[in-house]
Amino acid sequence: MRILVVDDAVFIRKVLKGILHEVGEEVVGEASNGTEALRLVAELKPDVVTLDITLPDYNGIELLRKIREIVPDISIVMVTAISNHEMIKEAMQYGAVGYITKPFSREKVEEVLQKIKSVRDKKAKLPLESREEVEETKENVSTMRDIVQLKDTIEDTASKEKESLSVFEAKSTPGQLAEEEKIFPETAEKNISEIGSGIETKDKNVLREVRLEKKKGEELLTISFSKDEYSYSIGKLKIGSGIIVSCEDCYLSSSLQHEYFYENSVIEGVKLEEINGSTIVIIYTKAKKYNVRESEGELSIILLKAKGSVSYSKNNKVLMLDNIPPNTISVTQLEDRKIKISVKAADIYLEEEKREVDDIIIKDFSIEKSEDGYDIIVTLHKEAVYELIEGKSVTGVKFTEIKVLRDIQVVHSEEETKIELVTNCEEYNVVLEQDQDKGITYAYLYGFAASPGLLNKEFEFKEEYIERIRVIEDKEKGLVCLVIYSPVKRLIVAKDRNKTVILARPNKAFLLYNMFQNILIFQNILPHEIEIDYDAVANEVFFLVKNRFVKLLEDPLLKSEDFETFSSIEVQRVENGYEGKIKLKTRCKVDISVSKDGTSTNLSLIPLKKLNKIKAFEYESKGAKSFLRFMCEGDIKYVVERNNTDRCLEVRVFTSSVETIENRRVEFQDGCVERIEFKEDIEDVLIYIYTDVIDYLVEFRDNMLSFVFEPQVIFVHSFVEEERVAIELSGIDENNIEIIKEEEVVVYEIKRRDIYIEKGIQPIDSKVVKKIQIVQDKNYKIMMHLVEEKVRSKVEKIDNGVYLIIEKYPTLEAVTINNINEHKSTIVLKFDLKIYEKLDYYLDEGLFILNLGEINANQENTLQQDEISKQIKSSQIIREVNLREEQGIYTLEVKFNYAKVNLIHKEKELIIEFEIVIAQIEASDQEIVISNVEINKTEVKTFPENGVVVIKVPENSGYFNESSLMIQSDRIKDVLLAKLWNESIWIVMIIMQPGEGIHVNREEDVIVISY
């Protein structure tokens, strides 16, 4: 067996684990606390758990219950000290199968494990059905507490050091132990099977098996004993229906259940009880007769079913059921003229057969076995109703022929809807009763019954002149009623080809035109029955008459006359009524109203251009917002769209006119709206509002069409230093700003109207600017009033905007060259002022050009040529330095050999750093890698047939020396490095074995030559 050891003492776990290994058991895991034990039980699913009764985080009893919740069939052995008898008793009540005490003895451990194996083996050998019955018995064991007893004695074993034994005196069944000890039934059964093994009764008879066998007309309950000879007595129960069998000097096998229940059997259940050495078998049954059959080791009780019979009386039209109780009979109507009579009685026996009946109503009947009794299927020649008649010993089903409404068929045409009644007779009367207020007509058929399928069905219609039909049957009055839902004014009964039919004909409606008032009249149609849809693009009116119960007739004049407002009207029948299209000559106001008499609908068509007007407008800029308002008259419909190409809003006011506005193009100097323009087409007015503002609100209220524009608010922050003033504008791009230099003022014009900047004047205390002024004349202008004119102005881009800068010209005081070592040189530019901005520079093929912008400089004083020339001669890198000026803009030009260039800002200094990076040629057995050169200017030629690779690098694209060559391959025969002074080119020649396959691959920063 697979065993889990749970104890908080390492030593105890080690000792117990050793004993278990000695007796040949498998220890699958160890746990030192309850939490770990629960996890291992769920994970490992062991057969047995040895459980210490006291743990640091769990009480042993509590942990026992939790383990059994995870694995109900697990065997749990408690581990405890000698003094814990009460806790052992409680553990047994909650499912422990045994216990062992500390210190351990191998004999006790082996004894407990042998008992567990014995119980598990017995359980495994039981058939599945028996095991299920055992479990069912465990659940119901509390019902047998009145017939079992148990006494419990626990020997005092305090003097025993190595083991403690709990002995229970078991008298009979698990129920006794469960009742007297108040423990779980499962625990009781295990304790009896394990502990009570010492009181076996080998000399007495044992009731081993109870089995049920069903045969035709009878059932056999067989009781099997362990011995061939047995003693018994039998009789009927005095209370209830059943038989009691007393088996004397006979014990009940522990493998049997104490109760058995049967379905669809003459035996409802069997109860087994063991009392004072005898076993009582109680058989619950309604069978009135039984026989007994004895054989060696078996007693059979034969229960006889009552014999029933079925016959048919042609004179009375009754199907008679003899010797069958009425409460077991039920009748069900089937389709296809069939009726099912169900007999639900397990103690009744009928012969299965099919019998032909020569009768005008019944064709035949058949008797078939069902799951819970018998079904009698009756086939009818014609429709009939049935009635159940109860007698003293016979129950009858009486059949009566009836007229039947079998089905309803509906045929529809544009002129009428025809309801055909399908019956089993030719001549009958239909009586109509109409409730016009509710739109319901009742059609009565007296002396009729309805087919069952019609009663559960409701007929619904989508195109017909009726909405739905429902069938009602009144069996007491013997009539069928058709409830017809339809708003048509009159339904009639007629004959059609010798058939009785109900006709529903539509109400009449008319479409007329009043040319004096421009009104279309829908006579006998109400407004809620019409839907109108006006298509402004096609200038058409679509109407839908949602009343399929009328026939719409058009006035012939509508086809012949030429009317002012429309050119044509088209009408056609659709599923739910009529739909039509009115083609208008001009845009009209379409309105629906009910006529004065309340029976019709008027559709008026008034040209909209006469009603809708734009009379005036006004514009104002207030703070950050701009307001544009149009005063209107009439029913104004409009749409607003953004035209990004023309940078404007297009407002289309449908079917309107501009009456009093003479100037159709108006420009504005302030705010965010540049101008507006008015245009008229055939029907509509177009208003173009030119603005770049995206955020705006539009509203029409009290005959006023209003626009509110909310431009982007630009905040102005100034940063003032003694010789420099900067203004920060967030959200502005440098391309939107134009610098205009005037006398004593620098103007920054912002070429955007979709922004708002607060206007005003700000005095400045600096040596370059005395005040800042912000105005708007269409565009915004930021004006810097200067203290002196010798300043420079610029726009500098930042992350989310720009700086507008006015600063004094910085003076370039000196340019010096420092040769740090043979691989590194610097050029230092010293100014009298701090350099704020990052300067632009150009770098290509040994030429570095730095744009210094507007500065003060004296080339002779700044570039001390003697000192510069001296430093250039001693430099391995710098070849020439020049300071150039063009229209007040200075640049520094440096020619140099190949080197990496870095520009460093330091307050009043600019440092240009040149550093040589030595080129590398690394060769291995597979490839040659060239690095630290300008890849795109390096030339590689290969001559595979000669085994030669030639590499050419311009002097200003790489620098080589002896350390450049790193050859680590025997495949390379020789490498030559040389510099052609006349061409300023480095040459590297690599010689290898002729015939090698050579491939050149240029990557991002290296050249790889593979071979």
PDB file of N, CA, C and O in Angstrom, residues 123-149:
ATOM      1  N   LYS A 123     -13.587  -5.387  -0.049  1.00  0.00           N
ATOM      2  CA  LYS A 123     -14.350  -4.370  -0.762  1.00  0.00           C
ATOM      3  C   LYS A 123     -14.091  -4.427  -2.269  1.00  0.00           C
ATOM      4  O   LYS A 123     -14.967  -4.236  -3.088  1.00  0.00           O
ATOM      5  N   ALA A 124     -12.844  -4.732  -2.639  1.00  0.00           N
ATOM      6  CA  ALA A 124     -12.478  -4.798  -4.048  1.00  0.00           C
ATOM      7  C   ALA A 124     -13.143  -5.985  -4.744  1.00  0.00           C
ATOM      8  O   ALA A 124     -13.441  -5.939  -5.934  1.00  0.00           O
ATOM      9  N   LYS A 125     -13.393  -7.099  -3.980  1.00  0.00           N
ATOM     10  CA  LYS A 125     -13.974  -8.298  -4.574  1.00  0.00           C
ATOM     11  C   LYS A 125     -15.480  -8.170  -4.778  1.00  0.00           C
ATOM     12  O   LYS A 125     -16.080  -8.931  -5.508  1.00  0.00           O
ATOM     13  N   LEU A 126     -16.144  -7.231  -4.086  1.00  0.00           N
ATOM     14  CA  LEU A 126     -17.586  -7.074  -4.243  1.00  0.00           C
ATOM     15  C   LEU A 126     -17.907  -6.626  -5.662  1.00  0.00           C
ATOM     16  O   LEU A 126     -17.202  -5.803  -6.229  1.00  0.00           O
ATOM     17  N   PRO A 127     -18.993  -7.151  -6.265  1.00  0.00           N
ATOM     18  CA  PRO A 127     -19.420  -6.626  -7.575  1.00  0.00           C
ATOM     19  C   PRO A 127     -19.845  -5.168  -7.436  1.00  0.00           C
ATOM     20  O   PRO A 127     -20.185  -4.730  -6.348  1.00  0.00           O
ATOM     21  N   LEU A 128     -19.848  -4.453  -8.550  1.00  0.00           N
ATOM     22  CA  LEU A 128     -20.152  -3.017  -8.534  1.00  0.00           C
ATOM     23  C   LEU A 128     -21.516  -2.756  -7.927  1.00  0.00           C
ATOM     24  O   LEU A 128     -21.697  -1.846  -7.124  1.00  0.00           O
ATOM     25  N   GLU A 129     -22.536  -3.601  -8.289  1.00  0.00           N
ATOM     26  CA  GLU A 129     -23.888  -3.387  -7.769  1.00  0.00           C
ATOM     27  C   GLU A 129     -23.910  -3.508  -6.261  1.00  0.00           C
ATOM     28  O   GLU A 129     -24.525  -2.724  -5.555  1.00  0.00           O
ATOM     29  N   SER A 130     -23.166  -4.512  -5.703  1.00  0.00           N
ATOM     30  CA  SER A 130     -23.132  -4.702  -4.250  1.00  0.00           C
ATOM     31  C   SER A 130     -22.458  -3.538  -3.576  1.00  0.00           C
ATOM     32  O   SER A 130     -22.883  -3.084  -2.523  1.00  0.00           O
ATOM     33  N   ARG A 131     -21.379  -3.049  -4.173  1.00  0.00           N
ATOM     34  CA  ARG A 131     -20.688  -1.902  -3.564  1.00  0.00           C
ATOM     35  C   ARG A 131     -21.588  -0.679  -3.526  1.00  0.00           C
ATOM     36  O   ARG A 131     -21.620   0.053  -2.549  1.00  0.00           O
ATOM     37  N   GLU A 132     -22.387  -0.483  -4.609  1.00  0.00           N
ATOM     38  CA  GLU A 132     -23.314   0.647  -4.605  1.00  0.00           C
ATOM     39  C   GLU A 132     -24.375   0.474  -3.538  1.00  0.00           C
ATOM     40  O   GLU A 132     -24.777   1.426  -2.863  1.00  0.00           O
ATOM     41  N   GLU A 133     -24.837  -0.789  -3.343  1.00  0.00           N
ATOM     42  CA  GLU A 133     -25.846  -1.035  -2.314  1.00  0.00           C
ATOM     43  C   GLU A 133     -25.276  -0.829  -0.926  1.00  0.00           C
ATOM     44  O   GLU A 133     -25.945  -0.340  -0.019  1.00  0.00           O
ATOM     45  N   VAL A 134     -23.985  -1.189  -0.724  1.00  0.00           N
ATOM     46  CA  VAL A 134     -23.338  -0.967   0.575  1.00  0.00           C
ATOM     47  C   VAL A 134     -23.298   0.518   0.887  1.00  0.00           C
ATOM     48  O   VAL A 134     -23.607   0.950   1.980  1.00  0.00           O
ATOM     49  N   GLU A 135     -22.924   1.331  -0.107  1.00  0.00           N
ATOM     50  CA  GLU A 135     -22.860   2.773   0.093  1.00  0.00           C
ATOM     51  C   GLU A 135     -24.234   3.330   0.416  1.00  0.00           C
ATOM     52  O   GLU A 135     -24.399   4.206   1.244  1.00  0.00           O
ATOM     53  N   GLU A 136     -25.281   2.773  -0.314  1.00  0.00           N
ATOM     54  CA  GLU A 136     -26.634   3.234  -0.053  1.00  0.00           C
ATOM     55  C   GLU A 136     -27.074   2.871   1.355  1.00  0.00           C
ATOM     56  O   GLU A 136     -27.733   3.627   2.054  1.00  0.00           O
ATOM     57  N   THR A 137     -26.657   1.680   1.825  1.00  0.00           N
ATOM     58  CA  THR A 137     -26.988   1.256   3.177  1.00  0.00           C
ATOM     59  C   THR A 137     -26.342   2.162   4.204  1.00  0.00           C
ATOM     60  O   THR A 137     -26.934   2.507   5.225  1.00  0.00           O
ATOM     61  N   LYS A 138     -25.090   2.553   3.925  1.00  0.00           N
ATOM     62  CA  LYS A 138     -24.396   3.451   4.854  1.00  0.00           C
ATOM     63  C   LYS A 138     -25.159   4.745   5.013  1.00  0.00           C
ATOM     64  O   LYS A 138     -25.270   5.289   6.106  1.00  0.00           O
ATOM     65  N   GLU A 139     -25.690   5.262   3.905  1.00  0.00           N
ATOM     66  CA  GLU A 139     -26.406   6.530   3.965  1.00  0.00           C
ATOM     67  C   GLU A 139     -27.719   6.394   4.719  1.00  0.00           C
ATOM     68  O   GLU A 139     -28.196   7.337   5.345  1.00  0.00           O
ATOM     69  N   ASN A 140     -28.348   5.200   4.671  1.00  0.00           N
ATOM     70  CA  ASN A 140     -29.662   5.019   5.281  1.00  0.00           C
ATOM     71  C   ASN A 140     -29.609   4.214   6.576  1.00  0.00           C
ATOM     72  O   ASN A 140     -30.635   3.736   7.057  1.00  0.00           O
ATOM     73  N   VAL A 141     -28.413   4.047   7.132  1.00  0.00           N
ATOM     74  CA  VAL A 141     -28.269   3.148   8.269  1.00  0.00           C
ATOM     75  C   VAL A 141     -29.016   3.656   9.493  1.00  0.00           C
ATOM     76  O   VAL A 141     -29.371   2.888  10.380  1.00  0.00           O
ATOM     77  N   SER A 142     -29.286   4.944   9.566  1.00  0.00           N
ATOM     78  CA  SER A 142     -29.972   5.494  10.736  1.00  0.00           C
ATOM     79  C   SER A 142     -31.395   4.965  10.868  1.00  0.00           C
ATOM     80  O   SER A 142     -32.001   5.052  11.935  1.00  0.00           O
ATOM     81  N   THR A 143     -31.960   4.382   9.785  1.00  0.00           N
ATOM     82  CA  THR A 143     -33.338   3.872   9.845  1.00  0.00           C
ATOM     83  C   THR A 143     -33.442   2.560  10.608  1.00  0.00           C
ATOM     84  O   THR A 143     -34.544   2.078  10.865  1.00  0.00           O
ATOM     85  N   MET A 144     -32.305   1.939  10.935  1.00  0.00           N
ATOM     86  CA  MET A 144     -32.357   0.624  11.590  1.00  0.00           C
ATOM     87  C   MET A 144     -31.919   0.695  13.048  1.00  0.00           C
ATOM     88  O   MET A 144     -31.498  -0.286  13.622  1.00  0.00           O
ATOM     89  N   ARG A 145     -31.995   1.881  13.651  1.00  0.00           N
ATOM     90  CA  ARG A 145     -31.495   2.002  15.029  1.00  0.00           C
ATOM     91  C   ARG A 145     -32.365   1.276  16.061  1.00  0.00           C
ATOM     92  O   ARG A 145     -31.935   1.021  17.173  1.00  0.00           O
ATOM     93  N   ASP A 146     -33.607   0.940  15.650  1.00  0.00           N
ATOM     94  CA  ASP A 146     -34.502   0.290  16.599  1.00  0.00           C
ATOM     95  C   ASP A 146     -34.253  -1.198  16.702  1.00  0.00           C
ATOM     96  O   ASP A 146     -34.892  -1.869  17.505  1.00  0.00           O
ATOM     97  N   ILE A 147     -33.316  -1.776  15.903  1.00  0.00           N
ATOM     98  CA  ILE A 147     -33.125  -3.234  15.957  1.00  0.00           C
ATOM     99  C   ILE A 147     -31.683  -3.623  16.234  1.00  0.00           C
ATOM    100  O   ILE A 147     -31.319  -4.771  16.065  1.00  0.00           O
ATOM    101  N   VAL A 148     -30.829  -2.673  16.561  1.00  0.00           N
ATOM    102  CA  VAL A 148     -29.426  -3.022  16.840  1.00  0.00           C
ATOM    103  C   VAL A 148     -28.963  -2.356  18.120  1.00  0.00           C
ATOM    104  O   VAL A 148     -29.479  -1.329  18.535  1.00  0.00           O
ATOM    105  N   GLN A 149     -28.007  -2.983  18.770  1.00  0.00           N
ATOM    106  CA  GLN A 149     -27.418  -2.464  20.010  1.00  0.00           C
ATOM    107  C   GLN A 149     -25.919  -2.689  19.990  1.00  0.00           C
ATOM    108  O   GLN A 149     -25.419  -3.554  19.306  1.00  0.00           O
TER     109      GLN A 149
END
